[in-house]
Every structure is written in C-alpha cells, then in structure tokens.
CSV table of C-alpha atoms and ligand atoms in Angstrom, one decimal:
chain,number,residue,atom,x,y,z
A,1,MET,CA,0.0,0.0,0.0
A,2,LYS,CA,1.3,3.5,-0.9
A,3,GLU,CA,1.9,5.9,2.0
A,4,ASN,CA,-0.2,9.1,2.2
A,5,ILE,CA,0.9,12.7,1.7
A,6,SER,CA,1.6,14.3,5.1
A,7,ILE,CA,2.2,17.6,6.7
A,8,ASN,CA,5.3,18.8,8.4
A,9,LEU,CA,4.9,21.9,10.6
A,10,ARG,CA,8.4,22.0,12.1
A,11,ASN,CA,9.4,25.1,10.2
A,12,ALA,CA,6.3,27.0,11.2
A,13,GLY,CA,6.8,26.1,14.9
A,14,ALA,CA,8.9,29.1,15.8
A,15,PHE,CA,6.0,31.4,14.7
A,16,VAL,CA,3.0,29.6,16.0
A,17,SER,CA,3.4,26.8,18.5
A,18,GLN,CA,2.5,23.2,17.8
A,19,GLU,CA,0.1,23.3,20.8
A,20,GLU,CA,-1.8,26.3,19.3
A,21,ILE,CA,-2.0,24.6,15.9
A,22,LEU,CA,-3.2,21.4,17.5
A,23,ALA,CA,-5.8,23.2,19.6
A,24,LEU,CA,-7.3,25.1,16.7
A,25,ALA,CA,-7.2,21.9,14.5
A,26,GLN,CA,-9.1,20.0,17.3
A,27,GLN,CA,-11.7,22.8,17.6
A,28,SER,CA,-12.1,22.6,13.8
A,29,VAL,CA,-13.4,19.1,14.0
A,30,ARG,CA,-16.8,20.8,14.3
A,31,HIS,CA,-16.3,22.2,10.8
A,32,LEU,CA,-15.6,18.8,9.5
A,33,ASP,CA,-18.8,17.6,11.2
A,34,SER,CA,-20.9,20.4,9.7
A,35,LEU,CA,-19.4,19.6,6.2
A,36,ASN,CA,-20.3,16.0,6.6
A,37,ALA,CA,-23.7,16.7,8.0
A,38,GLY,CA,-24.4,19.4,5.4
A,39,THR,CA,-25.3,22.0,8.0
A,40,GLY,CA,-22.6,24.7,7.3
A,41,ALA,CA,-22.7,27.7,4.9
A,42,GLY,CA,-23.0,26.7,1.3
A,43,ASN,CA,-24.2,23.2,2.2
A,44,ASP,CA,-25.8,22.7,-1.2
A,45,PHE,CA,-22.3,22.5,-2.7
A,46,THR,CA,-20.6,19.7,-0.7
A,47,GLY,CA,-21.1,16.9,-3.2
A,48,TRP,CA,-17.3,16.8,-3.8
A,49,LEU,CA,-16.8,15.3,-0.3
A,50,THR,CA,-17.8,11.8,-1.5
A,51,LEU,CA,-17.2,12.4,-5.2
A,52,HIS,CA,-14.5,9.8,-5.5
A,53,GLU,CA,-17.1,7.2,-4.4
A,54,ASP,CA,-19.9,8.5,-6.6
A,55,VAL,CA,-17.9,9.0,-9.8
A,56,VAL,CA,-16.7,5.4,-10.0
A,57,ILE,CA,-19.8,4.3,-11.9
A,58,GLN,CA,-18.9,6.9,-14.6
A,59,LEU,CA,-15.3,5.9,-15.1
A,60,ASP,CA,-16.0,3.3,-17.8
A,61,ARG,CA,-18.0,5.8,-19.9
A,62,ILE,CA,-15.4,8.5,-19.4
A,63,GLU,CA,-12.6,6.1,-20.5
A,64,LYS,CA,-14.6,5.0,-23.5
A,65,THR,CA,-15.2,8.6,-24.6
A,66,ALA,CA,-11.5,9.3,-24.1
A,67,ARG,CA,-10.6,6.3,-26.3
A,68,HIS,CA,-13.0,7.6,-28.9
A,69,LEU,CA,-11.5,11.1,-29.0
A,70,ARG,CA,-8.0,9.6,-29.1
A,71,SER,CA,-8.9,7.4,-32.0
A,72,VAL,CA,-10.6,10.0,-34.2
A,73,SER,CA,-8.1,12.9,-33.5
A,74,ASP,CA,-4.5,13.7,-32.6
A,75,THR,CA,-5.4,16.8,-30.6
A,76,THR,CA,-8.1,17.7,-28.2
A,77,VAL,CA,-8.9,21.4,-27.4
A,78,VAL,CA,-10.4,21.7,-23.9
A,79,ILE,CA,-12.5,24.8,-23.6
A,80,GLY,CA,-13.3,26.2,-20.2
A,81,ILE,CA,-12.3,28.8,-17.6
A,82,GLY,CA,-11.7,28.8,-13.8
A,83,GLY,CA,-12.9,25.6,-12.2
A,84,SER,CA,-13.8,24.3,-15.6
A,85,TYR,CA,-10.2,24.6,-16.7
A,86,LEU,CA,-7.6,24.7,-14.0
A,87,GLY,CA,-7.9,21.2,-12.5
A,88,ALA,CA,-7.4,19.4,-15.7
A,89,LYS,CA,-4.6,21.7,-16.7
A,90,ALA,CA,-2.9,21.2,-13.3
A,91,VAL,CA,-3.0,17.4,-13.4
A,92,ILE,CA,-2.0,17.2,-17.1
A,93,GLU,CA,1.0,19.5,-16.6
A,94,ALA,CA,2.1,17.7,-13.5
A,95,LEU,CA,2.0,14.3,-15.2
A,96,SER,CA,3.1,15.1,-18.8
A,97,HIS,CA,6.6,15.1,-20.3
A,98,THR,CA,7.7,18.7,-19.9
A,99,PHE,CA,8.4,19.0,-23.6
A,100,SER,CA,5.6,16.8,-24.8
A,101,GLY,CA,4.7,19.3,-27.5
A,102,LEU,CA,8.1,18.7,-29.1
A,103,GLN,CA,8.3,14.9,-28.7
A,104,LYS,CA,8.5,13.0,-31.9
A,105,THR,CA,6.8,9.9,-30.4
A,106,LYS,CA,3.1,9.6,-31.2
A,107,HIS,CA,1.0,11.1,-28.5
A,108,HIS,CA,-2.3,13.0,-28.1
A,109,ASP,CA,-1.9,16.7,-27.5
A,110,ILE,CA,-4.2,18.6,-25.2
A,111,LEU,CA,-4.6,22.3,-25.9
A,112,PHE,CA,-6.7,24.8,-23.9
A,113,ALA,CA,-9.0,27.6,-25.0
A,114,GLY,CA,-11.7,29.8,-23.5
A,115,GLN,CA,-9.6,30.7,-20.5
A,116,ASN,CA,-9.0,34.2,-21.9
A,117,ILE,CA,-10.4,36.5,-24.5
A,118,CYS,CA,-7.1,37.3,-26.2
A,119,GLU,CA,-7.5,37.6,-29.9
A,120,ASP,CA,-3.9,36.7,-30.5
A,121,TYR,CA,-4.1,33.5,-28.4
A,122,LEU,CA,-7.1,32.2,-30.2
A,123,SER,CA,-5.8,33.2,-33.7
A,124,GLU,CA,-2.6,31.4,-33.0
A,125,LEU,CA,-4.4,28.4,-31.7
A,126,LEU,CA,-6.4,28.4,-35.0
A,127,ASP,CA,-3.1,28.5,-36.9
A,128,ILE,CA,-2.0,25.4,-35.1
A,129,LEU,CA,-5.4,23.6,-35.6
A,130,GLU,CA,-5.2,24.1,-39.3
A,131,GLY,CA,-2.7,21.3,-39.5
A,132,ARG,CA,-4.3,19.2,-36.8
A,133,ASN,CA,-7.0,16.6,-36.7
A,134,TYR,CA,-8.8,17.7,-33.6
A,135,SER,CA,-11.7,17.2,-31.2
A,136,ILE,CA,-13.3,19.6,-28.7
A,137,ILE,CA,-14.3,19.1,-25.0
A,138,VAL,CA,-16.3,22.2,-24.0
A,139,ILE,CA,-16.9,22.6,-20.3
A,140,SER,CA,-19.1,25.2,-18.5
A,141,LYS,CA,-21.3,24.4,-15.5
A,142,SER,CA,-23.5,27.4,-16.0
A,143,GLY,CA,-23.3,27.0,-19.8
A,144,THR,CA,-23.3,30.8,-20.1
A,145,THR,CA,-19.8,32.0,-19.3
A,146,THR,CA,-18.7,34.4,-21.9
A,147,GLU,CA,-15.0,33.4,-22.4
A,148,PRO,CA,-15.6,29.7,-23.2
A,149,ALA,CA,-18.8,30.5,-25.1
A,150,ILE,CA,-16.9,32.8,-27.5
A,151,ALA,CA,-14.1,30.3,-27.9
A,152,PHE,CA,-16.5,27.5,-28.6
A,153,ARG,CA,-18.4,29.5,-31.2
A,154,ILE,CA,-15.2,30.2,-33.1
A,155,LEU,CA,-13.7,26.7,-32.8
A,156,ARG,CA,-17.0,25.0,-33.5
A,157,ASP,CA,-17.3,27.0,-36.7
A,158,HIS,CA,-13.7,26.2,-37.6
A,159,LEU,CA,-14.1,22.4,-37.0
A,160,GLU,CA,-17.4,22.2,-38.9
A,161,LYS,CA,-15.8,23.9,-41.9
A,162,LYS,CA,-12.9,21.6,-41.6
A,163,VAL,CA,-14.6,18.2,-41.2
A,164,GLY,CA,-18.3,18.9,-41.8
A,165,LYS,CA,-21.2,19.2,-39.3
A,166,ALA,CA,-21.8,15.5,-38.8
A,167,GLN,CA,-18.1,14.7,-38.2
A,168,ALA,CA,-17.7,17.7,-35.9
A,169,ALA,CA,-20.7,16.6,-33.8
A,170,ASP,CA,-19.0,13.2,-33.4
A,171,ARG,CA,-16.0,14.8,-31.9
A,172,ILE,CA,-17.5,17.5,-29.7
A,173,ILE,CA,-18.2,16.6,-26.1
A,174,ALA,CA,-20.1,19.0,-23.8
A,175,ILE,CA,-19.8,18.9,-20.0
A,176,THR,CA,-22.4,21.1,-18.4
A,177,ASP,CA,-25.5,21.2,-16.2
A,178,ALA,CA,-28.1,18.5,-16.4
A,179,SER,CA,-30.8,20.8,-17.6
A,180,LYS,CA,-29.9,24.5,-17.6
A,181,GLY,CA,-27.8,26.9,-19.7
A,182,ALA,CA,-27.1,27.7,-23.3
A,183,LEU,CA,-24.5,25.0,-23.7
A,184,LYS,CA,-27.0,22.3,-22.6
A,185,SER,CA,-29.6,23.5,-25.2
A,186,LEU,CA,-26.9,23.8,-27.9
A,187,ALA,CA,-25.6,20.3,-27.2
A,188,GLU,CA,-29.1,18.8,-27.4
A,189,LEU,CA,-29.8,20.6,-30.6
A,190,SER,CA,-26.5,19.5,-32.2
A,191,GLY,CA,-26.5,16.0,-30.9
A,192,TYR,CA,-23.3,16.3,-28.9
A,193,ASP,CA,-22.4,13.6,-26.4
A,194,THR,CA,-22.7,15.2,-22.9
A,195,PHE,CA,-21.5,14.6,-19.4
A,196,VAL,CA,-23.2,16.3,-16.4
A,197,ILE,CA,-21.6,18.4,-13.7
A,198,PRO,CA,-23.7,17.6,-10.6
A,199,ASP,CA,-25.7,20.5,-9.1
A,200,ASN,CA,-24.0,20.0,-5.7
A,201,ILE,CA,-20.5,20.6,-6.9
A,202,GLY,CA,-19.1,24.0,-7.6
A,203,GLY,CA,-16.6,24.7,-10.4
A,204,ARG,CA,-13.4,24.8,-8.4
A,205,TYR,CA,-14.3,21.6,-6.5
A,206,SER,CA,-15.1,19.7,-9.8
A,207,VAL,CA,-11.7,18.1,-10.8
A,208,LEU,CA,-12.9,14.6,-9.9
A,209,THR,CA,-16.0,14.9,-12.1
A,210,PRO,CA,-15.9,14.5,-15.9
A,211,VAL,CA,-14.8,18.2,-15.9
A,212,GLY,CA,-11.3,17.1,-14.9
A,213,LEU,CA,-11.4,13.4,-15.5
A,214,LEU,CA,-12.3,13.4,-19.2
A,215,PRO,CA,-9.5,15.7,-20.3
A,216,ILE,CA,-7.0,13.9,-18.1
A,217,ALA,CA,-8.1,10.5,-19.5
A,218,VAL,CA,-7.8,11.9,-23.1
A,219,ALA,CA,-4.3,13.0,-22.2
A,220,GLY,CA,-3.6,9.3,-21.5
A,221,PHE,CA,-3.4,9.3,-17.7
A,222,ASP,CA,-4.9,6.8,-15.3
A,223,ILE,CA,-8.0,8.4,-13.8
A,224,ARG,CA,-8.7,5.4,-11.7
A,225,ASN,CA,-5.5,5.9,-9.8
A,226,LEU,CA,-6.3,9.6,-9.4
A,227,VAL,CA,-9.7,8.7,-7.8
A,228,LYS,CA,-8.0,6.1,-5.6
A,229,GLY,CA,-5.6,8.7,-4.3
A,230,ALA,CA,-8.5,11.0,-3.4
A,231,GLN,CA,-10.2,8.0,-1.7
A,232,ALA,CA,-7.1,7.1,0.3
A,233,ILE,CA,-6.6,10.7,1.7
A,234,CYS,CA,-10.3,11.0,2.3
A,235,GLU,CA,-10.1,8.0,4.6
A,236,VAL,CA,-7.7,9.7,6.9
A,237,THR,CA,-9.2,13.1,6.9
A,238,ARG,CA,-12.9,13.5,6.2
A,239,LYS,CA,-14.1,11.8,9.4
A,240,ASN,CA,-10.9,11.8,11.4
A,241,HIS,CA,-11.7,13.5,14.7
A,242,ASN,CA,-8.1,13.1,16.0
A,243,ALA,CA,-6.6,16.4,14.8
A,244,SER,CA,-3.0,15.3,15.3
A,245,SER,CA,-3.3,12.7,12.6
A,246,ASN,CA,-5.5,14.7,10.3
A,247,PRO,CA,-3.3,16.8,7.9
A,248,ALA,CA,-6.3,18.7,6.5
A,249,LEU,CA,-7.3,20.0,9.9
A,250,LEU,CA,-3.6,20.8,10.8
A,251,TYR,CA,-3.1,22.7,7.5
A,252,ALA,CA,-6.3,24.7,7.9
A,253,ALA,CA,-5.5,25.5,11.5
A,254,ALA,CA,-1.8,26.5,10.8
A,255,ARG,CA,-2.6,28.9,8.0
A,256,ASN,CA,-5.3,30.6,10.0
A,257,LEU,CA,-3.1,31.0,13.0
A,258,LEU,CA,-0.4,32.5,10.8
A,259,LEU,CA,-3.0,34.9,9.4
A,260,GLN,CA,-3.9,35.9,12.9
A,261,THR,CA,-0.2,36.7,13.6
A,262,GLY,CA,-0.2,39.3,10.8
A,263,ARG,CA,0.5,37.2,7.7
A,264,PRO,CA,-2.3,37.7,5.2
A,265,VAL,CA,-0.3,36.3,2.3
A,266,GLU,CA,0.4,32.6,1.6
A,267,ILE,CA,2.8,31.6,-1.1
A,268,LEU,CA,2.6,28.0,-2.4
A,269,VAL,CA,6.0,26.8,-3.4
A,270,GLY,CA,7.1,24.1,-5.7
A,271,PHE,CA,10.6,23.0,-6.6
A,272,THR,CA,9.5,21.5,-9.9
A,273,PRO,CA,8.0,23.4,-12.9
A,274,LYS,CA,5.6,20.5,-13.2
A,275,LEU,CA,3.7,22.0,-10.2
A,276,HIS,CA,3.3,25.4,-11.8
A,277,TYR,CA,-0.4,24.9,-12.9
A,278,PHE,CA,-1.1,23.0,-9.7
A,279,SER,CA,-0.4,26.3,-7.9
A,280,GLU,CA,-2.7,28.1,-10.3
A,281,TRP,CA,-5.5,25.6,-9.5
A,282,TRP,CA,-4.7,26.0,-5.7
A,283,LYS,CA,-4.8,29.8,-6.0
A,284,GLN,CA,-8.2,29.7,-7.6
A,285,LEU,CA,-9.5,27.2,-5.0
A,286,TYR,CA,-8.4,29.3,-2.0
A,287,GLY,CA,-8.8,32.8,-3.6
A,288,GLU,CA,-12.4,32.2,-4.7
A,289,SER,CA,-13.3,30.2,-1.6
A,290,GLU,CA,-11.9,32.6,1.1
A,291,GLY,CA,-11.5,36.0,-0.4
A,292,LYS,CA,-14.9,37.6,0.6
A,293,ASP,CA,-16.5,39.8,3.2
A,294,GLY,CA,-13.1,41.6,3.6
A,295,ARG,CA,-11.5,38.4,4.8
A,296,GLY,CA,-9.2,35.7,3.5
A,297,ILE,CA,-5.5,34.9,3.0
A,298,LEU,CA,-4.2,36.1,-0.4
A,299,PRO,CA,-2.9,33.0,-2.2
A,300,ALA,CA,0.3,33.5,-4.3
A,301,SER,CA,2.7,31.1,-5.8
A,302,VAL,CA,6.3,30.7,-6.9
A,303,ASP,CA,8.4,28.1,-8.7
A,304,PHE,CA,11.7,27.5,-7.1
A,305,THR,CA,14.6,27.6,-7.7
A,306,THR,CA,13.6,29.8,-10.7
A,307,ASP,CA,11.8,32.4,-8.6
A,308,LEU,CA,14.5,32.5,-5.9
A,309,HIS,CA,16.2,34.7,-8.5
A,310,SER,CA,13.2,37.0,-8.7
A,311,LEU,CA,10.7,37.0,-5.8
A,312,GLY,CA,13.2,35.3,-3.6
A,313,GLN,CA,14.7,38.6,-2.5
A,314,TYR,CA,11.3,39.9,-1.4
A,315,ILE,CA,10.5,36.8,0.5
A,316,GLN,CA,13.8,36.9,2.3
A,317,GLU,CA,13.8,40.5,3.2
A,318,GLY,CA,10.6,42.3,2.2
A,319,GLN,CA,7.6,43.1,4.3
A,320,ARG,CA,7.0,40.3,6.8
A,321,ILE,CA,3.4,39.7,5.8
A,322,LEU,CA,3.7,36.2,4.4
A,323,PHE,CA,4.2,32.6,5.0
A,324,GLU,CA,5.1,29.7,2.6
A,325,THR,CA,3.5,26.4,2.0
A,326,MET,CA,6.0,24.1,0.3
A,327,ILE,CA,5.0,21.1,-1.7
A,328,SER,CA,8.0,18.8,-1.2
A,329,VAL,CA,8.1,16.0,-3.8
A,330,GLY,CA,10.2,13.0,-2.7
A,331,SER,CA,11.4,11.3,-5.9
A,332,PRO,CA,11.6,12.7,-9.4
A,333,ARG,CA,10.6,10.5,-12.3
A,334,HIS,CA,14.0,10.5,-14.0
A,335,LYS,CA,17.6,10.0,-12.9
A,336,LEU,CA,20.3,12.4,-14.0
A,337,THR,CA,23.8,12.7,-12.5
A,338,ILE,CA,26.3,15.5,-12.8
A,339,PRO,CA,29.4,14.4,-14.8
A,340,LYS,CA,33.0,14.7,-13.7
A,341,GLU,CA,35.4,16.8,-15.7
A,342,THR,CA,39.2,16.4,-15.7
A,343,ASP,CA,40.1,20.0,-15.5
A,344,ASP,CA,37.2,21.1,-13.3
A,345,SER,CA,37.2,24.5,-15.0
A,346,ASP,CA,33.7,25.3,-13.8
A,347,GLN,CA,34.6,24.1,-10.3
A,348,LEU,CA,31.7,21.7,-10.1
A,349,ASN,CA,33.6,18.5,-9.5
A,350,TYR,CA,32.5,18.5,-5.8
A,351,LEU,CA,29.1,17.6,-7.3
A,352,ALA,CA,30.3,15.0,-9.7
A,353,GLY,CA,28.4,11.7,-9.5
A,354,ARG,CA,25.6,13.3,-7.5
A,355,ARG,CA,22.0,13.5,-8.8
A,356,LEU,CA,20.3,16.7,-9.7
A,357,SER,CA,17.5,15.8,-7.2
A,358,GLU,CA,20.1,15.9,-4.4
A,359,VAL,CA,21.1,19.4,-5.4
A,360,ASN,CA,17.4,20.4,-5.6
A,361,ARG,CA,16.7,18.9,-2.2
A,362,SER,CA,19.6,20.8,-0.7
A,363,ALA,CA,18.3,24.0,-2.4
A,364,GLU,CA,14.9,23.3,-0.8
A,365,ALA,CA,16.4,22.7,2.7
A,366,GLY,CA,18.6,25.7,2.3
A,367,THR,CA,15.7,27.9,1.3
A,368,ILE,CA,13.6,26.7,4.3
A,369,LEU,CA,16.4,27.5,6.7
A,370,ALA,CA,17.1,30.9,5.1
A,371,HIS,CA,13.5,31.9,5.0
A,372,ASN,CA,13.0,30.8,8.7
A,373,ASP,CA,16.1,33.0,9.5
A,374,GLY,CA,14.4,35.8,7.6
A,375,ASN,CA,11.3,35.4,9.8
A,376,ILE,CA,9.2,33.5,7.3
A,377,PRO,CA,7.2,30.4,8.5
A,378,VAL,CA,7.2,27.4,6.2
A,379,ILE,CA,4.5,24.7,6.2
A,380,ARG,CA,5.5,21.6,4.2
A,381,ILE,CA,3.3,19.1,2.4
A,382,MET,CA,5.3,16.0,1.9
A,383,VAL,CA,4.4,14.1,-1.4
A,384,PRO,CA,6.3,10.9,-2.1
A,385,GLU,CA,6.1,11.3,-5.9
A,386,LEU,CA,4.1,13.1,-8.6
A,387,ASP,CA,1.9,10.5,-10.1
A,388,GLU,CA,-1.9,10.1,-10.6
A,389,PHE,CA,-2.4,8.7,-7.1
A,390,TYR,CA,-0.7,11.6,-5.4
A,391,CYS,CA,-2.3,14.2,-7.6
A,392,GLY,CA,-5.6,12.8,-6.4
A,393,GLN,CA,-4.5,13.0,-2.9
A,394,LEU,CA,-3.3,16.6,-3.2
A,395,ILE,CA,-6.6,17.6,-4.8
A,396,TYR,CA,-8.8,16.1,-2.1
A,397,PHE,CA,-6.5,17.3,0.7
A,398,PHE,CA,-6.5,20.9,-0.5
A,399,GLU,CA,-10.3,20.9,-1.2
A,400,LEU,CA,-11.1,19.6,2.3
A,401,ALA,CA,-8.7,21.9,4.0
A,402,CYS,CA,-10.0,24.8,2.1
A,403,ALA,CA,-13.6,24.1,3.1
A,404,VAL,CA,-12.5,23.8,6.8
A,405,SER,CA,-10.4,26.9,6.5
A,406,GLY,CA,-13.3,28.9,5.0
A,407,TYR,CA,-15.4,27.9,8.0
A,408,ILE,CA,-12.7,28.9,10.4
A,409,LEU,CA,-12.7,32.3,8.7
A,410,ASP,CA,-16.5,32.3,8.9
A,411,VAL,CA,-17.1,32.7,5.2
A,412,ASN,CA,-19.0,30.6,2.7
A,413,PRO,CA,-16.2,28.7,0.9
A,414,PHE,CA,-18.5,27.6,-1.9
A,415,ASP,CA,-19.8,30.8,-3.5
A,416,GLN,CA,-18.0,33.5,-5.6
A,417,PRO,CA,-20.3,36.5,-5.7
A,418,GLY,CA,-17.4,38.9,-6.5
A,419,VAL,CA,-16.8,37.2,-9.9
A,420,GLU,CA,-20.0,38.9,-11.2
A,421,ALA,CA,-18.7,42.5,-10.8
A,422,TYR,CA,-16.5,42.6,-13.9
A,423,LYS,CA,-19.0,40.7,-16.0
A,424,LYS,CA,-21.7,43.2,-15.4
A,425,ASN,CA,-19.5,46.1,-16.5
A,426,MET,CA,-18.2,44.1,-19.5
A,427,PHE,CA,-21.7,43.3,-20.7
A,428,ALA,CA,-22.7,47.0,-20.2
A,429,LEU,CA,-19.7,48.2,-22.2
A,430,LEU,CA,-20.4,45.8,-25.0
A,431,ASN,CA,-24.1,46.9,-25.1
A,432,LYS,CA,-25.5,43.4,-24.3
A,433,PRO,CA,-29.3,43.7,-24.5
A,434,GLY,CA,-30.6,44.7,-21.1
A,435,PHE,CA,-27.4,46.5,-20.1
A,436,GLU,CA,-27.7,49.6,-22.3
A,437,GLU,CA,-28.4,52.2,-19.5
A,438,GLU,CA,-25.6,50.9,-17.3
A,439,GLY,CA,-23.3,51.1,-20.4
A,440,LYS,CA,-24.0,54.8,-20.8
A,441,LYS,CA,-23.2,55.5,-17.2
A,442,LEU,CA,-20.0,53.5,-17.3
A,443,ARG,CA,-18.7,55.2,-20.5
A,444,GLU,CA,-19.0,58.6,-18.8
A,445,LYS,CA,-16.6,57.3,-16.1
A,446,ILE,CA,-13.9,56.1,-18.4
B,501,PA5,O1,-15.2,27.9,-9.2
B,501,PA5,C1,-16.1,28.4,-9.9
B,501,PA5,O2,-17.3,28.1,-9.7
B,501,PA5,C2,-15.7,29.3,-11.1
B,501,PA5,O3,-14.4,29.5,-11.2
B,501,PA5,C3,-16.2,28.7,-12.4
B,501,PA5,O4,-15.6,27.4,-12.5
B,501,PA5,C4,-15.9,29.5,-13.6
B,501,PA5,O5,-16.4,30.8,-13.4
B,501,PA5,C5,-16.5,29.0,-14.8
B,501,PA5,O6,-17.8,28.8,-14.7
B,501,PA5,P1,-18.6,27.8,-15.7
B,501,PA5,O7,-18.2,26.4,-15.5
B,501,PA5,O8,-20.1,28.0,-15.3
B,501,PA5,O9,-18.4,28.3,-17.1
C-alpha cells in the first residue's frame, strides 16, 4: 500500500506553537462535522466530499469517450475557464513530459481555450489547428460563461468547416449542467455527447467529475488511480476527529493562525515546474473560496529555484506579511547525475556523480532555513512522488482543508459573488441587450 501525503509543521513552529495549531485543529473538528452533515454555509455544494465514491460508476464511460477522441483525432482542445479549466490543466501539466509538444513519439496533444479573450491567443491556436485533426471538449457548468462561449463559437465554426457538421458533432463533447444553460440546449440541438456536472459541486471543486477526468483521460493518464488517491486521503481526513493525525485540519489551522499573527499572504512553493499549474489551481481554490467579506488569505505562488532569482529577494527581506506552504516531492521520475570533468574549469567537481535531485533537495532545505532565519514560517506538504495517485491526494486534501479553513474564517467557501462585478461592466460596455443604461453611465466614467 502506498503511503499518504503528510504535513510537516516543524518550520512553522517558531512562529505559532505546535500546541496552538493542534488546539485550533481540534476545535475545527466541528467544521468537518458540519461539512459531513451538510449544516454549514453553502451546504448545497458539498457533493465533492464523497465524489471519489460517486464518480466510480462513470469511469467506464469517461474512459470509453477518451478512447473515442484519441482514435478520431490527434489533438483535443479543452474549452473552459476557472474551475472548468484549472484542475485538468494542473494534473495534465504535473504528469506530462515537460516537452511533450516537441516529442516525436506519437501522442495525443491537449490544448486549452476559453480561459482568456485574447485575440492573438485564439488566432494562433487556430493557426496550429489548421494542421491538426482535432476534437473539442467544451466545459461550462452554467453554460453561459462568456469566455468559453466565445471560444466555442469560433472553434465549432472552424471544426465544422474543416470536417463537416456531422463529423464535428461526433468529436465534440459538452460537459455542463443536467438541464440549464445555453450549452445544454446547444448540445441537445446539435446531438453532442454530454456529461453532467452535478448540481451540488461548484466549479473549483469539480476536478474529480468529468470536468477534470475526461481531459485527463484523453491525455492518456490513469483516472482510476487519481480517484484512488482521493479516496485514500479522504479515509484519513474526512471523518478523522483526531486532529493530530488529520493533515487537512492541521493545515487549515496552521494557516489561519499564521493569518492571525499578521501574515495575510500565503505563497505556495514548488521545486519543480511540473507543479506550476497545480499552484494556479490552488490559487483559484483558495482565492475564490476565502476572499470575501473583507477576509481571507491572499494565495500567491512561486516556482523555485527559478523564482529564488526574482521574488526570492522579497520573500527573504521584504515586508514580513507572508508565509510559505511548500510542496516537497520525494522522488523525481527521471535520474540524472552530474558528470566529472578532468580540468574542473567550472569548479563543479564537488558535485560529480551526484543526482540533480540531491542538489534540488539541498536547495529546498537551504531555502527553508534561510526563510526561517528571515522570519518566514514554512509549512511543508510531503508528497512521495508526482503520479496520478498523489495528484488525487493533493486535490482532495486541499479541497477539504479549504472548506474547513473557510469555515474557520466564517465565510461561505462555496460561492464566488465577487466574480460577477467585472462581468456586469463588460456586458454593459459591450451593449449586451438589457445592459444599455448601465453602459451609458459607465462610458462617462472612463
Ligand atoms: O469555481 C467556480 O465556480 C468558477 O471558477 C467557475 O468554474 C468559472 O467561473 C467557470 O464557470 P462555468 O463552468 O459556469 O463556465
């Protein structure tokens, strides 16, 4: 049996004591209880708690659809934004060959659209798709989000012109609400195969629904192991009332205590670029869940050692308003040692024969000590390796901890009312029917 991810609070201990963390974690058992009982704020959106059990019956169909898309195309464009984009992107980036786009071996490329409204991005994507035999997965829970809707209109038109309406319909999959929204009606009208995002799961908690699982399966990864990982960490967290052995409670407690000691910024740190988009997913999860009612910890992220040569200076010596959460990955997938040179002109022979991962681990340990010396607390999440199983663990762990943390902060971790503000203005400025008056007022202000 594989071991679980774990939390190491030793390098936060000089800033908040282990006793304080444990005490708040133990008090937070009541938040776990209200999540499980469905009695807390946003209780209509806690379906993700047992998702890894509920989704199992869909795995065959998801895998079958993935095989179909892989057999009829060499590329799949996944259209979606926010929670309908970041989970799949995070897992695919974590598990893929870093240079998969340049690999000569036959593989299926996953490209993303609808996560911005940039004309150049979509035009350049169309340039690439001219030479590709592609499919589309379009994802929107509401079915009305502007960014993916625009991208889908443009790409659908492109694909239909390229392969004909019937062929296009055979390679477009829509993932959306069971009954509501423009995407649902469009899918029905056009005969697209569809998957449902359950009503009781919000976008950023939806990675383990077809929203994340279908793109990840099309990319060629083992979604059963991903789900198993979530299941395994759920078993030691969701109903575990013993806070000292519940990493989700400890993490939620530690970060809230650090906030209370005057650190409103949390930086998620990875020592591998493979985690870059995992941090983006995490930022959305925590930012949208906690940032409301004038509260919340600002989630930021860095990739080390790259960013030790940019933001590293600020972290070491800037305003002491932050703490770090480091994802420490045990073993890399590959093995690479540093060669010996006879003349040692670059003076690196002291490293000859040693693995890059040893150097990276020393960089990590050195950074923790330096940042502790610079008065920065560091929480560590220990992950044995980056595979499907541990991606599943990280996803469930961070989701559960986020929900508990939101309850500690006394906010509803499952809504995102603030996201509407820019949309209203954008619609008004674009003269969307019904927004004309507001548009006039706004134009006077610009
Ligand atoms: O977490 C969320 O709910 C949001 O980030 C949504 O996922 C995002 O706004 C996209 O919404 P939709 O899937 O309805 O297009």
